[in-house]
Amino acid sequence: MSIQRTFSIIKPDATRRNLTGAINSKIESSGLRIIAQKRIQMSNTQASEFYKVHAERPFYNDLVSFMTSGPVVVQVLEGENAISAYREVMGATNPSMAAEGTIRKEFAENIEANSVHGSDSDENAAIEIAHFFNKDEIVG
């Protein structure tokens, strides 16, 4: 086991419904620490760049539009095997298939408005963290 960092976004559907505290409680209860956090209004440029891996997919424009539709909370999480630990706490992308007790099962509205994002690999975690945070902002 190793201490890792991962990236998290609490999406506009969740911030609109004031679920930031409830989601963070689930994150912290799982043993992960929030070592950087800020509430931002993602710009079209930020969202387009962040999701550019999906640029050729039919849902790309809707995704960018959704992610810029309201404030989000971007975070750096740290803990034992943080990437897999957070993905377990998030639950399946489709909330109807997510395990009981996961963030998406409890809070997601649907597969598009699924309340949270989390990195899927060490490489992507580093890229995603650097997209929103400089080293001075990570204080864990």
CSV table of C-alpha atoms in Angstrom, one decimal:
chain,number,residue,atom,x,y,z
A,1,MET,CA,0.0,0.0,0.0
A,2,SER,CA,1.1,3.5,-0.7
A,3,ILE,CA,0.1,7.0,0.0
A,4,GLN,CA,-1.3,8.6,-3.2
A,5,ARG,CA,-2.9,11.8,-4.3
A,6,THR,CA,-6.0,12.0,-6.5
A,7,PHE,CA,-8.1,14.7,-7.9
A,8,SER,CA,-11.8,15.2,-7.2
A,9,ILE,CA,-14.5,17.5,-8.5
A,10,ILE,CA,-17.8,18.1,-6.8
A,11,LYS,CA,-19.9,18.9,-9.9
A,12,PRO,CA,-22.5,21.6,-10.4
A,13,ASP,CA,-25.5,19.4,-9.7
A,14,ALA,CA,-24.2,18.7,-6.2
A,15,THR,CA,-23.1,22.2,-5.4
A,16,ARG,CA,-26.5,23.5,-6.6
A,17,ARG,CA,-28.1,21.3,-4.0
A,18,ASN,CA,-25.7,22.2,-1.2
A,19,LEU,CA,-24.2,18.7,-1.0
A,20,THR,CA,-20.5,19.7,-0.7
A,21,GLY,CA,-20.4,19.0,3.1
A,22,ALA,CA,-22.2,15.7,2.8
A,23,ILE,CA,-19.9,14.5,0.0
A,24,ASN,CA,-16.8,15.7,1.9
A,25,SER,CA,-18.0,13.8,4.9
A,26,LYS,CA,-18.2,10.6,2.9
A,27,ILE,CA,-14.7,11.3,1.5
A,28,GLU,CA,-13.2,11.9,4.9
A,29,SER,CA,-15.0,9.0,6.5
A,30,SER,CA,-13.4,6.7,3.9
A,31,GLY,CA,-10.0,7.6,5.3
A,32,LEU,CA,-9.0,10.1,2.6
A,33,ARG,CA,-7.8,13.6,3.6
A,34,ILE,CA,-8.7,16.8,1.7
A,35,ILE,CA,-5.3,18.5,1.3
A,36,ALA,CA,-6.4,21.2,-1.2
A,37,GLN,CA,-9.8,22.6,-2.0
A,38,LYS,CA,-11.4,25.6,-3.8
A,39,ARG,CA,-14.8,26.5,-5.1
A,40,ILE,CA,-14.6,27.9,-8.6
A,41,GLN,CA,-16.8,28.7,-11.6
A,42,MET,CA,-15.1,26.7,-14.3
A,43,SER,CA,-14.7,28.7,-17.5
A,44,ASN,CA,-15.5,27.3,-21.0
A,45,THR,CA,-11.7,27.2,-21.7
A,46,GLN,CA,-10.9,25.3,-18.5
A,47,ALA,CA,-13.7,22.8,-19.0
A,48,SER,CA,-12.9,22.3,-22.7
A,49,GLU,CA,-9.2,21.7,-22.0
A,50,PHE,CA,-9.9,19.5,-19.0
A,51,TYR,CA,-12.3,17.2,-20.9
A,52,LYS,CA,-10.4,17.4,-24.3
A,53,VAL,CA,-9.9,13.6,-24.1
A,54,HIS,CA,-13.6,13.4,-24.9
A,55,ALA,CA,-13.6,16.0,-27.7
A,56,GLU,CA,-14.6,13.5,-30.4
A,57,ARG,CA,-17.4,12.0,-28.4
A,58,PRO,CA,-21.0,13.0,-29.0
A,59,PHE,CA,-21.5,14.1,-25.4
A,60,TYR,CA,-18.5,16.5,-25.2
A,61,ASN,CA,-20.3,19.8,-25.8
A,62,ASP,CA,-23.0,18.9,-23.3
A,63,LEU,CA,-20.4,17.9,-20.8
A,64,VAL,CA,-18.5,21.2,-21.1
A,65,SER,CA,-21.8,23.1,-20.9
A,66,PHE,CA,-22.8,21.2,-17.8
A,67,MET,CA,-19.5,21.7,-16.0
A,68,THR,CA,-19.7,25.4,-16.6
A,69,SER,CA,-23.3,25.7,-15.6
A,70,GLY,CA,-22.6,26.4,-11.9
A,71,PRO,CA,-19.8,26.4,-9.3
A,72,VAL,CA,-17.7,23.3,-8.7
A,73,VAL,CA,-15.4,22.3,-5.9
A,74,VAL,CA,-12.0,21.0,-7.0
A,75,GLN,CA,-10.0,19.1,-4.5
A,76,VAL,CA,-6.8,17.1,-4.0
A,77,LEU,CA,-7.3,14.0,-1.9
A,78,GLU,CA,-4.5,12.0,-0.2
A,79,GLY,CA,-4.5,8.6,1.5
A,80,GLU,CA,-3.6,4.9,1.1
A,81,ASN,CA,-4.3,4.0,-2.5
A,82,ALA,CA,-6.2,7.2,-2.9
A,83,ILE,CA,-7.2,6.7,-6.5
A,84,SER,CA,-8.9,3.3,-6.1
A,85,ALA,CA,-10.2,4.3,-2.6
A,86,TYR,CA,-11.9,7.4,-4.0
A,87,ARG,CA,-13.3,5.6,-7.0
A,88,GLU,CA,-14.8,3.1,-4.6
A,89,VAL,CA,-16.4,5.8,-2.5
A,90,MET,CA,-17.7,7.6,-5.7
A,91,GLY,CA,-19.4,4.5,-7.0
A,92,ALA,CA,-20.2,3.5,-10.6
A,93,THR,CA,-20.6,6.3,-13.2
A,94,ASN,CA,-24.2,5.3,-13.7
A,95,PRO,CA,-25.8,5.9,-10.3
A,96,SER,CA,-28.4,3.1,-10.9
A,97,MET,CA,-25.5,0.7,-11.0
A,98,ALA,CA,-23.6,2.2,-8.1
A,99,ALA,CA,-23.2,0.3,-4.8
A,100,GLU,CA,-25.3,1.3,-1.8
A,101,GLY,CA,-23.6,3.9,0.4
A,102,THR,CA,-21.5,5.4,-2.5
A,103,ILE,CA,-21.6,9.1,-3.3
A,104,ARG,CA,-23.3,8.6,-6.7
A,105,LYS,CA,-25.9,6.1,-5.4
A,106,GLU,CA,-26.9,8.6,-2.7
A,107,PHE,CA,-26.6,11.9,-4.4
A,108,ALA,CA,-26.4,11.7,-8.2
A,109,GLU,CA,-29.4,12.8,-10.2
A,110,ASN,CA,-28.5,10.7,-13.3
A,111,ILE,CA,-25.6,9.4,-15.4
A,112,GLU,CA,-24.7,12.9,-16.6
A,113,ALA,CA,-25.4,14.8,-13.4
A,114,ASN,CA,-23.6,12.2,-11.2
A,115,SER,CA,-22.2,14.7,-8.6
A,116,VAL,CA,-18.5,13.9,-8.6
A,117,HIS,CA,-15.5,13.2,-10.8
A,118,GLY,CA,-12.3,11.4,-9.7
A,119,SER,CA,-9.0,10.6,-11.4
A,120,ASP,CA,-8.7,7.1,-12.9
A,121,SER,CA,-4.8,6.7,-12.8
A,122,ASP,CA,-1.7,8.2,-11.2
A,123,GLU,CA,-0.8,9.8,-14.5
A,124,ASN,CA,-4.3,11.5,-14.9
A,125,ALA,CA,-4.3,12.5,-11.2
A,126,ALA,CA,-1.1,14.4,-11.7
A,127,ILE,CA,-2.4,16.1,-14.9
A,128,GLU,CA,-5.7,16.9,-13.4
A,129,ILE,CA,-4.3,18.3,-10.1
A,130,ALA,CA,-1.9,20.5,-12.1
A,131,HIS,CA,-4.8,21.8,-14.2
A,132,PHE,CA,-6.4,23.5,-11.2
A,133,PHE,CA,-3.7,23.8,-8.4
A,134,ASN,CA,-0.2,25.1,-8.1
A,135,LYS,CA,2.2,23.4,-5.6
A,136,ASP,CA,1.7,26.2,-3.0
A,137,GLU,CA,-2.0,25.5,-2.8
A,138,ILE,CA,-1.5,21.9,-1.8
A,139,VAL,CA,-0.9,22.0,1.9
A,140,GLY,CA,-1.2,18.4,3.1
